[in-house]
JSON list of C-alpha atoms in Angstrom, two decimals:
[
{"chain": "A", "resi": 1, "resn": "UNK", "atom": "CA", "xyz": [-30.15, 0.76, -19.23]},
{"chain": "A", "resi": 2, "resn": "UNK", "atom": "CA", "xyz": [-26.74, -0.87, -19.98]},
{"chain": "A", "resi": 3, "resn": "UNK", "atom": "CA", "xyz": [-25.12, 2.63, -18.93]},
{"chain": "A", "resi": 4, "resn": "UNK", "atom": "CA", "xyz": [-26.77, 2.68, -15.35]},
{"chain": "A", "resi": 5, "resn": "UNK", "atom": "CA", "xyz": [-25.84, -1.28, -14.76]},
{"chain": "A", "resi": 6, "resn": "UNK", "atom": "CA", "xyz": [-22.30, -0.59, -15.71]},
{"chain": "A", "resi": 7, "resn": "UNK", "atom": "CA", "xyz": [-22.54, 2.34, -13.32]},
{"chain": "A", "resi": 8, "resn": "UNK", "atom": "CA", "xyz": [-23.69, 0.82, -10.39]},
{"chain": "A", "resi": 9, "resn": "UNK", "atom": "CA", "xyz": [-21.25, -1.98, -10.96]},
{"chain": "A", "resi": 10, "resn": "UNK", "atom": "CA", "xyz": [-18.13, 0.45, -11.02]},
{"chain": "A", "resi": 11, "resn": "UNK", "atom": "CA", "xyz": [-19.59, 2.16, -8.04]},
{"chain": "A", "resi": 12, "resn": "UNK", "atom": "CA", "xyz": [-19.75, -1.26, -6.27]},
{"chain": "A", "resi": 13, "resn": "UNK", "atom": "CA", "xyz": [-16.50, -2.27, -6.60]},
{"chain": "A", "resi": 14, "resn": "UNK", "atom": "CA", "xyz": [-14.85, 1.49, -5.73]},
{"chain": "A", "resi": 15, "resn": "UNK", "atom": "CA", "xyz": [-17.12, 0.67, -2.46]},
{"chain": "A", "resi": 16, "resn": "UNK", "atom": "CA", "xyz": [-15.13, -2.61, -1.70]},
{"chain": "A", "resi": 17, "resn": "UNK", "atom": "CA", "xyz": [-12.15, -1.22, -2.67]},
{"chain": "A", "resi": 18, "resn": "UNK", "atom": "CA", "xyz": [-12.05, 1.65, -0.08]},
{"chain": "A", "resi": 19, "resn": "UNK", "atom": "CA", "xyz": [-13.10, -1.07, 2.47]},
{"chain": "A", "resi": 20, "resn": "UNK", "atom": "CA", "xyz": [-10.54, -3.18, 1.54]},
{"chain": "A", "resi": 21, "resn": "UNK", "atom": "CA", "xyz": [-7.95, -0.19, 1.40]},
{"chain": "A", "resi": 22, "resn": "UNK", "atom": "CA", "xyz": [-9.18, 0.99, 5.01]},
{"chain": "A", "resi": 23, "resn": "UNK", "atom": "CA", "xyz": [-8.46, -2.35, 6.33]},
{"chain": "A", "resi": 24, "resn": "UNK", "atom": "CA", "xyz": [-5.21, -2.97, 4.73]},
{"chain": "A", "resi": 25, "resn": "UNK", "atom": "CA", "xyz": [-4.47, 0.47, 6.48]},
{"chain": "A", "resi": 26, "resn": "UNK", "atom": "CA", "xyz": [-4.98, -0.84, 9.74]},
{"chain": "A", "resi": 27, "resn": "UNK", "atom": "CA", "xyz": [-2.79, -4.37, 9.22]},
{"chain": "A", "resi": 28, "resn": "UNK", "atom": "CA", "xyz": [-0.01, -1.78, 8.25]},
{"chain": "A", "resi": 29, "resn": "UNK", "atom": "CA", "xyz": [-0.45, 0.27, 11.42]},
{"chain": "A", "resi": 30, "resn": "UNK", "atom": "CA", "xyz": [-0.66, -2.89, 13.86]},
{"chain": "A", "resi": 31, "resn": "UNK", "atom": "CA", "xyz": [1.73, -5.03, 12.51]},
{"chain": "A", "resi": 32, "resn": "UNK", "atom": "CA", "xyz": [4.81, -2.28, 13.28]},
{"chain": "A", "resi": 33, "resn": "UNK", "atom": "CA", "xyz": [3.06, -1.79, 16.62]},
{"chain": "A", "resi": 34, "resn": "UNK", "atom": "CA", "xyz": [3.31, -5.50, 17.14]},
{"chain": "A", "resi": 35, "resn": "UNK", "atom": "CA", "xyz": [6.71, -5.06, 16.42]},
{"chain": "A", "resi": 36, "resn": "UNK", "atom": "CA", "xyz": [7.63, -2.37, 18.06]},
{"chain": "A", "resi": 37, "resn": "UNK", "atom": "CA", "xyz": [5.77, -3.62, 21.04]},
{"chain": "A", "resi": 38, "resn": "UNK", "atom": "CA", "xyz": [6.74, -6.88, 21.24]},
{"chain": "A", "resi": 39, "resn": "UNK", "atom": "CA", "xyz": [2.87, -8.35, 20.72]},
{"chain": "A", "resi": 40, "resn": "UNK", "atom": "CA", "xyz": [3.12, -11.69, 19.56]},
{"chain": "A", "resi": 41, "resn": "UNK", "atom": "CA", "xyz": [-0.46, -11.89, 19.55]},
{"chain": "A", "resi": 42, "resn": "UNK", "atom": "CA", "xyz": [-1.07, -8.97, 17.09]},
{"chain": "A", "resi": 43, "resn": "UNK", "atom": "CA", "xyz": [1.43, -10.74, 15.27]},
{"chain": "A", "resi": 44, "resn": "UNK", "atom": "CA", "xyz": [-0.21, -13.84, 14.96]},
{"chain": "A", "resi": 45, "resn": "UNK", "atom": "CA", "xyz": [-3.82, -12.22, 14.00]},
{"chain": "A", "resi": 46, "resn": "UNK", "atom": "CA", "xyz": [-2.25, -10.26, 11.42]},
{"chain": "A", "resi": 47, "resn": "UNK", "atom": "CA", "xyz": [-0.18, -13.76, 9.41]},
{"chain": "A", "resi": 48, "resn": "UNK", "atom": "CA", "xyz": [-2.90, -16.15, 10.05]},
{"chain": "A", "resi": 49, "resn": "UNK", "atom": "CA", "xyz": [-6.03, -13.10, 8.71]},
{"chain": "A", "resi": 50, "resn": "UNK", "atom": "CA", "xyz": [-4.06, -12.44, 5.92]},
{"chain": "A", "resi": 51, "resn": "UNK", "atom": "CA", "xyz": [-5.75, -15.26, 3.56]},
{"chain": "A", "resi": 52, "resn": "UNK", "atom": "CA", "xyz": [-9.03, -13.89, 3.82]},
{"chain": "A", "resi": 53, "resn": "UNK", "atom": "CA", "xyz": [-8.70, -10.45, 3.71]},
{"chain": "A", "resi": 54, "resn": "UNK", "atom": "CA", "xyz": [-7.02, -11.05, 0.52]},
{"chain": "A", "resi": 55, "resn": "UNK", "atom": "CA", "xyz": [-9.84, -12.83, -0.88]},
{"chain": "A", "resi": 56, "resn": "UNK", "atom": "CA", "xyz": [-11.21, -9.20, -0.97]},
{"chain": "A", "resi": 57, "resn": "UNK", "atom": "CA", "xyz": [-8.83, -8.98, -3.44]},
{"chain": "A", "resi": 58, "resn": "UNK", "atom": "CA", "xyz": [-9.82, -12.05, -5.24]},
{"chain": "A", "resi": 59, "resn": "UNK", "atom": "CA", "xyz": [-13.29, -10.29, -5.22]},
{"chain": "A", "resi": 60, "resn": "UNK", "atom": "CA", "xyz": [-12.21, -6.96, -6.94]},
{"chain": "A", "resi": 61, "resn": "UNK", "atom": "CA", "xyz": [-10.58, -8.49, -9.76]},
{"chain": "A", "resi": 62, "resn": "UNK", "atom": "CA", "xyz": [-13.15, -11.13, -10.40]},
{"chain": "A", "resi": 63, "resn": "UNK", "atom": "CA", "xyz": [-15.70, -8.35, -10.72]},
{"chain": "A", "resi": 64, "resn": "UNK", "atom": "CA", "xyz": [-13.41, -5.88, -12.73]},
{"chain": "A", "resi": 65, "resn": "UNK", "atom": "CA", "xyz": [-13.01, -8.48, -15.30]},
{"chain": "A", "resi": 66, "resn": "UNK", "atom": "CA", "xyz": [-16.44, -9.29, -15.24]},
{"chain": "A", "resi": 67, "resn": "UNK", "atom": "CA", "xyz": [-17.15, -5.51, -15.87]},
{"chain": "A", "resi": 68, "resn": "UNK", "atom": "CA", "xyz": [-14.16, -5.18, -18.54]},
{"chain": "A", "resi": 69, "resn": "UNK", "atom": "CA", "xyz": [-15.41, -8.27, -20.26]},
{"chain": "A", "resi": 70, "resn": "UNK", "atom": "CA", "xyz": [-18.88, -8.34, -20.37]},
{"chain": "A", "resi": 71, "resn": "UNK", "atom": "CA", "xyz": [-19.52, -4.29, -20.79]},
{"chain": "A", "resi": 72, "resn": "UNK", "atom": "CA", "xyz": [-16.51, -3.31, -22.71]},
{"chain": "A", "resi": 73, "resn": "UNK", "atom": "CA", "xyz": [-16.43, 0.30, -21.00]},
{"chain": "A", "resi": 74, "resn": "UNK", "atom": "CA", "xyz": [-15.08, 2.99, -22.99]},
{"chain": "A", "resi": 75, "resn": "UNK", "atom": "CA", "xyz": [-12.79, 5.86, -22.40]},
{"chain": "A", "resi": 76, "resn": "UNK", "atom": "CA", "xyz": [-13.02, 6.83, -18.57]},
{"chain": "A", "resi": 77, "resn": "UNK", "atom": "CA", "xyz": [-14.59, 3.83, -17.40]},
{"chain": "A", "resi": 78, "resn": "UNK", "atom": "CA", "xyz": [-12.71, 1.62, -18.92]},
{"chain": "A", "resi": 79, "resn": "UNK", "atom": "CA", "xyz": [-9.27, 3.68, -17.21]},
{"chain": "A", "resi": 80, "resn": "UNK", "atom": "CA", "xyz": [-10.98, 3.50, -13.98]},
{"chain": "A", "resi": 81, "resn": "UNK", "atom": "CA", "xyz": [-12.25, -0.42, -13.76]},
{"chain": "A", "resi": 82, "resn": "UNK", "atom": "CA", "xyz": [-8.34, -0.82, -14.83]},
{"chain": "A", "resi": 83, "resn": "UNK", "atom": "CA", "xyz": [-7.44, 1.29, -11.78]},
{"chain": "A", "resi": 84, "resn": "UNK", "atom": "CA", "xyz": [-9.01, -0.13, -9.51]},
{"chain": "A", "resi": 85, "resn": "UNK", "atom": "CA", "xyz": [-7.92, -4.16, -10.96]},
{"chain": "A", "resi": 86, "resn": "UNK", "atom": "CA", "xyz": [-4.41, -2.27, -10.14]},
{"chain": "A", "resi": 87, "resn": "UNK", "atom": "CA", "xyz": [-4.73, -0.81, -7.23]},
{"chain": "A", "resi": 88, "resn": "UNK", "atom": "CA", "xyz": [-6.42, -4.62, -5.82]},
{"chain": "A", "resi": 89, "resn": "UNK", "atom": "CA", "xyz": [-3.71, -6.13, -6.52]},
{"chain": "A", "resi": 90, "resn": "UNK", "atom": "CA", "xyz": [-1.19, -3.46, -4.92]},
{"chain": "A", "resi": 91, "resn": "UNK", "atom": "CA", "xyz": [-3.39, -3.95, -1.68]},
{"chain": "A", "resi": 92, "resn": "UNK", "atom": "CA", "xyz": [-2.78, -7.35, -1.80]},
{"chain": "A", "resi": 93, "resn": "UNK", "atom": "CA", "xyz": [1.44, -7.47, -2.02]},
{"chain": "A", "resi": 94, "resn": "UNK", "atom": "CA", "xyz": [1.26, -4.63, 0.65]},
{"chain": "A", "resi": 95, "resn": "UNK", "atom": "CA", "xyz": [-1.12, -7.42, 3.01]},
{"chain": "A", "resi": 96, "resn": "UNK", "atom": "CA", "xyz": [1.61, -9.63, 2.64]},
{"chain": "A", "resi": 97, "resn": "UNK", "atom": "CA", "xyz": [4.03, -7.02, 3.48]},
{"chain": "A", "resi": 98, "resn": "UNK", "atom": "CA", "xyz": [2.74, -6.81, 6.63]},
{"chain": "A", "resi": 99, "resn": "UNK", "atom": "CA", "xyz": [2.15, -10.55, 7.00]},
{"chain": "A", "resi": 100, "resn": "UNK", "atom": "CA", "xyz": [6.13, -10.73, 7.12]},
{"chain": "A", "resi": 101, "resn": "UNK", "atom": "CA", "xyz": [6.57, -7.48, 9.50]},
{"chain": "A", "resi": 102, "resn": "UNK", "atom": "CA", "xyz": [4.47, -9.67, 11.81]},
{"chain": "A", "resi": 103, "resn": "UNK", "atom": "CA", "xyz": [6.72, -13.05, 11.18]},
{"chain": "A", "resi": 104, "resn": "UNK", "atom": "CA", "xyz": [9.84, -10.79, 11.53]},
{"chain": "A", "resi": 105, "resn": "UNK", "atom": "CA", "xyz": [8.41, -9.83, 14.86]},
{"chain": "A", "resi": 106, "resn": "UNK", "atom": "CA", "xyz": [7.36, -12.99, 16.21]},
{"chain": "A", "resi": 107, "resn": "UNK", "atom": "CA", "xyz": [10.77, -14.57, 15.05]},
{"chain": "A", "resi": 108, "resn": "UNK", "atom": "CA", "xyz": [12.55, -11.54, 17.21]},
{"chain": "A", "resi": 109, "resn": "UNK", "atom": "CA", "xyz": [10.55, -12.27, 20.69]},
{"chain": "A", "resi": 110, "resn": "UNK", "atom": "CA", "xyz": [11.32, -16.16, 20.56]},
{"chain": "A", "resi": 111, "resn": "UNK", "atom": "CA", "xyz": [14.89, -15.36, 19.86]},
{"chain": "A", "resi": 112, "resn": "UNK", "atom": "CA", "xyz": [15.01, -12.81, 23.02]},
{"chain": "A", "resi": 113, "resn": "UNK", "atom": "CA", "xyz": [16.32, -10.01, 21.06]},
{"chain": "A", "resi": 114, "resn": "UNK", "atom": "CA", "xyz": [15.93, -6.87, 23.21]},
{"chain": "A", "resi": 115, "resn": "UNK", "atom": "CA", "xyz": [16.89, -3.84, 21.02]},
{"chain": "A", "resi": 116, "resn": "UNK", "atom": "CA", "xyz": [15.77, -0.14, 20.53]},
{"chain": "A", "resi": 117, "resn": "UNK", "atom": "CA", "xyz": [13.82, 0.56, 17.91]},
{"chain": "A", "resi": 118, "resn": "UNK", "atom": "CA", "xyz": [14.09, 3.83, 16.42]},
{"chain": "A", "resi": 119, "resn": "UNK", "atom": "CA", "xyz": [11.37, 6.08, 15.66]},
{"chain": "A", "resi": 120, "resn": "UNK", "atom": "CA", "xyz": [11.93, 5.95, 12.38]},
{"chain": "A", "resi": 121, "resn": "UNK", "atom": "CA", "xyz": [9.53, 2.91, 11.80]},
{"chain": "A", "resi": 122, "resn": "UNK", "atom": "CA", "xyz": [6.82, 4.48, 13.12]},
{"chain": "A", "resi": 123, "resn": "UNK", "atom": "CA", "xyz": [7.59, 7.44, 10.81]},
{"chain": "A", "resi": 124, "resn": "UNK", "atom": "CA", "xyz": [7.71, 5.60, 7.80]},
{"chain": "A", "resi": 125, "resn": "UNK", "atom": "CA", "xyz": [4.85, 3.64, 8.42]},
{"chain": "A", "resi": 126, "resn": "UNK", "atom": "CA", "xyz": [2.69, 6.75, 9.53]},
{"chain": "A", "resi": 127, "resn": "UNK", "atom": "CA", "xyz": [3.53, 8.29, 5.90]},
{"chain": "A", "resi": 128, "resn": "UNK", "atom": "CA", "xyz": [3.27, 4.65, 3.77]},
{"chain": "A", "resi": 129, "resn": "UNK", "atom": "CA", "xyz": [-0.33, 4.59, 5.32]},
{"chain": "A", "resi": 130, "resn": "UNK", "atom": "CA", "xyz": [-0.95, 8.26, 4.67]},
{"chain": "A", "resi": 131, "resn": "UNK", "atom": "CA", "xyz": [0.46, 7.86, 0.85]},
{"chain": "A", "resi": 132, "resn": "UNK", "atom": "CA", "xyz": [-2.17, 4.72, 0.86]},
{"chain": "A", "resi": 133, "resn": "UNK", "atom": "CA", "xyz": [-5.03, 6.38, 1.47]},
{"chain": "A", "resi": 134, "resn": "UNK", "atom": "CA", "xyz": [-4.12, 9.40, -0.45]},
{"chain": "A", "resi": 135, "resn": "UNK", "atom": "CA", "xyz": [-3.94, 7.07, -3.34]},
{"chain": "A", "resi": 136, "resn": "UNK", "atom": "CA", "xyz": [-7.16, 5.40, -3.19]},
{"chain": "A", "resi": 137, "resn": "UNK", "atom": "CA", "xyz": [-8.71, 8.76, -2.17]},
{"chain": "A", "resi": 138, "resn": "UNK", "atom": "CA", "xyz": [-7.24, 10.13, -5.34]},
{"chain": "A", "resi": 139, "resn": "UNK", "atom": "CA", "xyz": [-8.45, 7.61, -7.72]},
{"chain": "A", "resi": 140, "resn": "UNK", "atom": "CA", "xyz": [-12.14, 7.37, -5.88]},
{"chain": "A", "resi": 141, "resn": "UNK", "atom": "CA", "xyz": [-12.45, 11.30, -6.10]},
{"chain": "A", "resi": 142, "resn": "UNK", "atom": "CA", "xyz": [-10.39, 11.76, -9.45]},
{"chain": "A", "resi": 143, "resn": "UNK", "atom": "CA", "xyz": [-8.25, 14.11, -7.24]},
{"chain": "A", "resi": 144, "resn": "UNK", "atom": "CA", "xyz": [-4.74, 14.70, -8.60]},
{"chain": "A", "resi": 145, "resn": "UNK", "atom": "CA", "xyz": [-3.71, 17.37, -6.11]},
{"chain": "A", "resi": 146, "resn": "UNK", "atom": "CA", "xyz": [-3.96, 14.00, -3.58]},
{"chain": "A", "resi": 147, "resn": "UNK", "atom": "CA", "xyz": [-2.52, 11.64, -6.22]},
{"chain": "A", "resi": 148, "resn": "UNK", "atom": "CA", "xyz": [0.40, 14.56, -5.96]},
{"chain": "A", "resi": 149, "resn": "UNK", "atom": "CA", "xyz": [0.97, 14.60, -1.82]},
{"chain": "A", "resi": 150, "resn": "UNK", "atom": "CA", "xyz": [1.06, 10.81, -2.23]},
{"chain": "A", "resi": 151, "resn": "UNK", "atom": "CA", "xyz": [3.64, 10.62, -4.52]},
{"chain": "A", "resi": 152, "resn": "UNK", "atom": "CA", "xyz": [6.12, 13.87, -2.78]},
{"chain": "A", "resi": 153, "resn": "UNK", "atom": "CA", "xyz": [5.33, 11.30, 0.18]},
{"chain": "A", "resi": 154, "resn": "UNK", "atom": "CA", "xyz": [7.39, 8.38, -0.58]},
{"chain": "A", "resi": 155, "resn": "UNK", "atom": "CA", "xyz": [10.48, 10.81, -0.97]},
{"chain": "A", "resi": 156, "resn": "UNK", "atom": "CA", "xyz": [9.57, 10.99, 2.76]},
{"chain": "A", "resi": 157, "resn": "UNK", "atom": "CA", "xyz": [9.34, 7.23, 3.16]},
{"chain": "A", "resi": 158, "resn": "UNK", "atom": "CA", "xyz": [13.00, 6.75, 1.40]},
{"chain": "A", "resi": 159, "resn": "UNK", "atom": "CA", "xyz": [14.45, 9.53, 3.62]},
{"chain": "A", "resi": 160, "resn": "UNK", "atom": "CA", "xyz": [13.41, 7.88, 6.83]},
{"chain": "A", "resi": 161, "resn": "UNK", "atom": "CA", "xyz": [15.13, 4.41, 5.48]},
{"chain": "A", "resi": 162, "resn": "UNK", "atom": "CA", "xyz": [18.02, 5.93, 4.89]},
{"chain": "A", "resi": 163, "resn": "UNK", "atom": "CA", "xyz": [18.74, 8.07, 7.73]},
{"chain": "A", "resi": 164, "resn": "UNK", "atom": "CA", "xyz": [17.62, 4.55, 10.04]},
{"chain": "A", "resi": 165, "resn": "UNK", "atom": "CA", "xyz": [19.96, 2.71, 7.50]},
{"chain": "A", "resi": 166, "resn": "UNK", "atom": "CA", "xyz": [23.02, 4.76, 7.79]},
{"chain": "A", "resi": 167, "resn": "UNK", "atom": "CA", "xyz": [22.39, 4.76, 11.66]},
{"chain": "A", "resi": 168, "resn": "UNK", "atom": "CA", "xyz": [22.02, 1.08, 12.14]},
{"chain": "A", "resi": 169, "resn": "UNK", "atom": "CA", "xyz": [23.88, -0.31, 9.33]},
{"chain": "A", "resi": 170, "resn": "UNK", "atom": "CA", "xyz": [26.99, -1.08, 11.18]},
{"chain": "A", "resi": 171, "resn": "UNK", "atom": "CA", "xyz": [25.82, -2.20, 14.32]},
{"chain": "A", "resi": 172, "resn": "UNK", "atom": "CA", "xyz": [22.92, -4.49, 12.13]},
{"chain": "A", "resi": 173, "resn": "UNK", "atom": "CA", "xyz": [26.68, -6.25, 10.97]},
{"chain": "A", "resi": 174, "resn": "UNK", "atom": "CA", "xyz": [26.95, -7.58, 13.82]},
{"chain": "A", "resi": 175, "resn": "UNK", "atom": "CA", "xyz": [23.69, -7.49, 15.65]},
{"chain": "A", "resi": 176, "resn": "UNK", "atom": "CA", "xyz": [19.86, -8.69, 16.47]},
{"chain": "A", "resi": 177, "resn": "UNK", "atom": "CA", "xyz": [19.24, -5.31, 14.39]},
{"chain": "A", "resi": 178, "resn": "UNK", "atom": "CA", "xyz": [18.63, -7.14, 11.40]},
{"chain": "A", "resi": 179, "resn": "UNK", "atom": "CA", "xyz": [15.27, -7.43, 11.90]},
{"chain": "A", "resi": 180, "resn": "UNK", "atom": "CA", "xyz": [15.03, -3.52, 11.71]},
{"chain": "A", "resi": 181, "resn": "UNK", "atom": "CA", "xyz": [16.29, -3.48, 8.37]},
{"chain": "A", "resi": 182, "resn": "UNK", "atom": "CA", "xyz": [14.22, -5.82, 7.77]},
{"chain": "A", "resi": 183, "resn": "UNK", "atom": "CA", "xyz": [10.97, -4.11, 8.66]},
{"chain": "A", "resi": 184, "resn": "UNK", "atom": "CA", "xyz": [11.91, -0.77, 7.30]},
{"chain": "A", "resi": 185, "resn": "UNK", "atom": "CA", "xyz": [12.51, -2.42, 3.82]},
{"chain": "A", "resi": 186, "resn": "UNK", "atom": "CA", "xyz": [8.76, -4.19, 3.82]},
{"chain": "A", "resi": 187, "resn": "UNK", "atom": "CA", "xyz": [7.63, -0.52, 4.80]},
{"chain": "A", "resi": 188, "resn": "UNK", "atom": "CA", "xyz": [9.97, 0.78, 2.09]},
{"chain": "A", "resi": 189, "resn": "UNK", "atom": "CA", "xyz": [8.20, -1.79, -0.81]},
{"chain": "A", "resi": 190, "resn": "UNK", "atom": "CA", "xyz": [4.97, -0.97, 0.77]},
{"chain": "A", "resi": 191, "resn": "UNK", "atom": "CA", "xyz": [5.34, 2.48, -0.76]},
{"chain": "A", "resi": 192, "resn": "UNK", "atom": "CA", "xyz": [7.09, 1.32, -4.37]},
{"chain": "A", "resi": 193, "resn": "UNK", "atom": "CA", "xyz": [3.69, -0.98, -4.25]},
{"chain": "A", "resi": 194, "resn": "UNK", "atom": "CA", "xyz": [1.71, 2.37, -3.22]},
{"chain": "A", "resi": 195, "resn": "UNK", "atom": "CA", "xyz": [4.11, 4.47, -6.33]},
{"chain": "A", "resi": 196, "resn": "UNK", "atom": "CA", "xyz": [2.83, 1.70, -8.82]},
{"chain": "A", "resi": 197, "resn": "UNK", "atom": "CA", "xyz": [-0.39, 2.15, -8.02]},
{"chain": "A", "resi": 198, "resn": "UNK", "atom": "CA", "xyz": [-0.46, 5.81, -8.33]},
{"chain": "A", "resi": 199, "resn": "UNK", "atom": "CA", "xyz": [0.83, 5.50, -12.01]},
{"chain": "A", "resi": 200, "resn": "UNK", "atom": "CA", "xyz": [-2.24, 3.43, -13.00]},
{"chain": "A", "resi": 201, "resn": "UNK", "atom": "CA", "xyz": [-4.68, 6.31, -10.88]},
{"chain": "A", "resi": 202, "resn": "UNK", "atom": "CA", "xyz": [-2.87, 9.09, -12.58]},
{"chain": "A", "resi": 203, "resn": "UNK", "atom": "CA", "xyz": [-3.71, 7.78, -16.11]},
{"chain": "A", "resi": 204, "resn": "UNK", "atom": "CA", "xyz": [-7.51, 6.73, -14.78]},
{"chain": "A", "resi": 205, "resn": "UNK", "atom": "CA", "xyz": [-7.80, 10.93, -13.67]},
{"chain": "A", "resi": 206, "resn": "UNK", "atom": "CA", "xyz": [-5.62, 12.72, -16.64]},
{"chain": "A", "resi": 207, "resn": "UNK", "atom": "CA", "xyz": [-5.77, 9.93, -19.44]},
{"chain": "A", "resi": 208, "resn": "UNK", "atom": "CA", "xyz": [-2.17, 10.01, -19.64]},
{"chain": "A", "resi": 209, "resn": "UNK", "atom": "CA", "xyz": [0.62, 7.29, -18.45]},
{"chain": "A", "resi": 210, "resn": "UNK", "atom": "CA", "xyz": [1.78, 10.13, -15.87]},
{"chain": "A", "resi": 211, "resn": "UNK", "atom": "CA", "xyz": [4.64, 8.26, -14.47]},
{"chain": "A", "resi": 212, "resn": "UNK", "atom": "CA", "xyz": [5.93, 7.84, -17.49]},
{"chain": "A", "resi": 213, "resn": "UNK", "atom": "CA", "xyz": [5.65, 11.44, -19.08]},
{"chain": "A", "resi": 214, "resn": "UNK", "atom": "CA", "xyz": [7.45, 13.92, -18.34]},
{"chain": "A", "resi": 215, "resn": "UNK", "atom": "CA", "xyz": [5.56, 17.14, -18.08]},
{"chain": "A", "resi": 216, "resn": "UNK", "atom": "CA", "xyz": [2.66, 15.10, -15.57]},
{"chain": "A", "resi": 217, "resn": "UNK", "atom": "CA", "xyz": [5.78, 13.73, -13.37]},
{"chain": "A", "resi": 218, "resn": "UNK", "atom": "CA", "xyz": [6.94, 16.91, -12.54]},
{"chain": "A", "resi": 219, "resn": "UNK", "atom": "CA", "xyz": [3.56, 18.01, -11.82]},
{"chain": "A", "resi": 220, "resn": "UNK", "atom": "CA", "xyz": [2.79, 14.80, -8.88]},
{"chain": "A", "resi": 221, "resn": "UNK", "atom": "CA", "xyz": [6.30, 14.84, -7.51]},
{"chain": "A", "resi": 222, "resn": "UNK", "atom": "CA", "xyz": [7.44, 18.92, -7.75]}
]
């Protein structure tokens, strides 16, 4: 009896975490199009919804501690109600993330800057989302061959900063590019936030710290 209520209670939360993930997908995707774009209006939605779609967050934790404290889960359960306290709260930075992409582009259109903006933002935050929903995908279907494409993914992420940084660096100097730099390093700490996550998914799947061993990192990022 105590089994099945602990089950359906883990397979609650994993349900309003891949909700939560899904949405914090999209908030990635249109706050760089509000940026690239020039929408003020996206912008706006995106700061002033970000307080209660992190109350999802709120929510997930609340109930994993509820789970980790009332059923003491053992062994796999216990590794995945962790995961998914983990990956909550990595959702929730990355919200804010894009809460400041969207100030950043907002503060850009009042001060008339008119600059190009590289494809690289797009690029990076095409592969951040990818690497998001790999993640979650990952720890929802204990997959580790998707854990892996999300973590060979950020390499992708860092590559794209740098080749925008070593291209805009000197004219940012001196500049309205700041504000590119700017975005690409949120999209850049979106996928640390993404990498940290993936640790605590690893060990939920394998039962090891995998991050932090090794034998398993060469397996997720080779």
């Amino acid at each position: 009896m105590f089994e099945l209520i602990l089950e359906s209670k883990l397979n609650s939360i994993q349900d309003d975490l891949l909700i939560y993930s899904e949405e914090t997908v999209e908030r990635i995707n249109d706050s760089v199009n509000g940026f690239i774009n020039n929408d003020v209006g996206v912008s706006r939605s995106i700061i002033e919804s970000t307080d209660e779609i992190n109350r999802k967050s709120y929510k997930i934790e609340q109930e994993c501690l509820k789970i980790l404290g009332l059923h003491q889960p053992l062994a796999k359960d216990l590794r995945l109600g962790a995961a998914v306290l983990r990956v909550s709260i990595e959702l929730e930075r990355i919200n804010d993330l894009s809460a400041y992409i969207s100030r950043y582009a907002i503060d850009s259109n009042e001060n008339a800057l008119n600059y190009h903006k590289p494809p690289h933002i797009i690029f990076m935050s095409e592969t951040v989302q990818k690497m998001l929903q790999d993640g979650v995908g990952a720890l929802l279907n204990e997959d580790l061959q998707l854990l892996k494409r999300c973590t060979k993914n950020y390499v992708v992420v860092q590559d794209f900063y740098n080749q925008m940084f070593e291209e805009y660096n000197d004219v940012t100097n001196s500049s309205s590019h700041t504000y590119l730099i700017l975005v690409g390093r949120n999209l850049l700490s979106m996928g640390n936030h993404v990498m940290g996550m993936a640790d605590r998914v690893a060990y939920s799947i394998v039962g090891k710290r995998v991050m932090h061993h090794k034998l398993f990192h060469n397996v997720l990022m080779r």
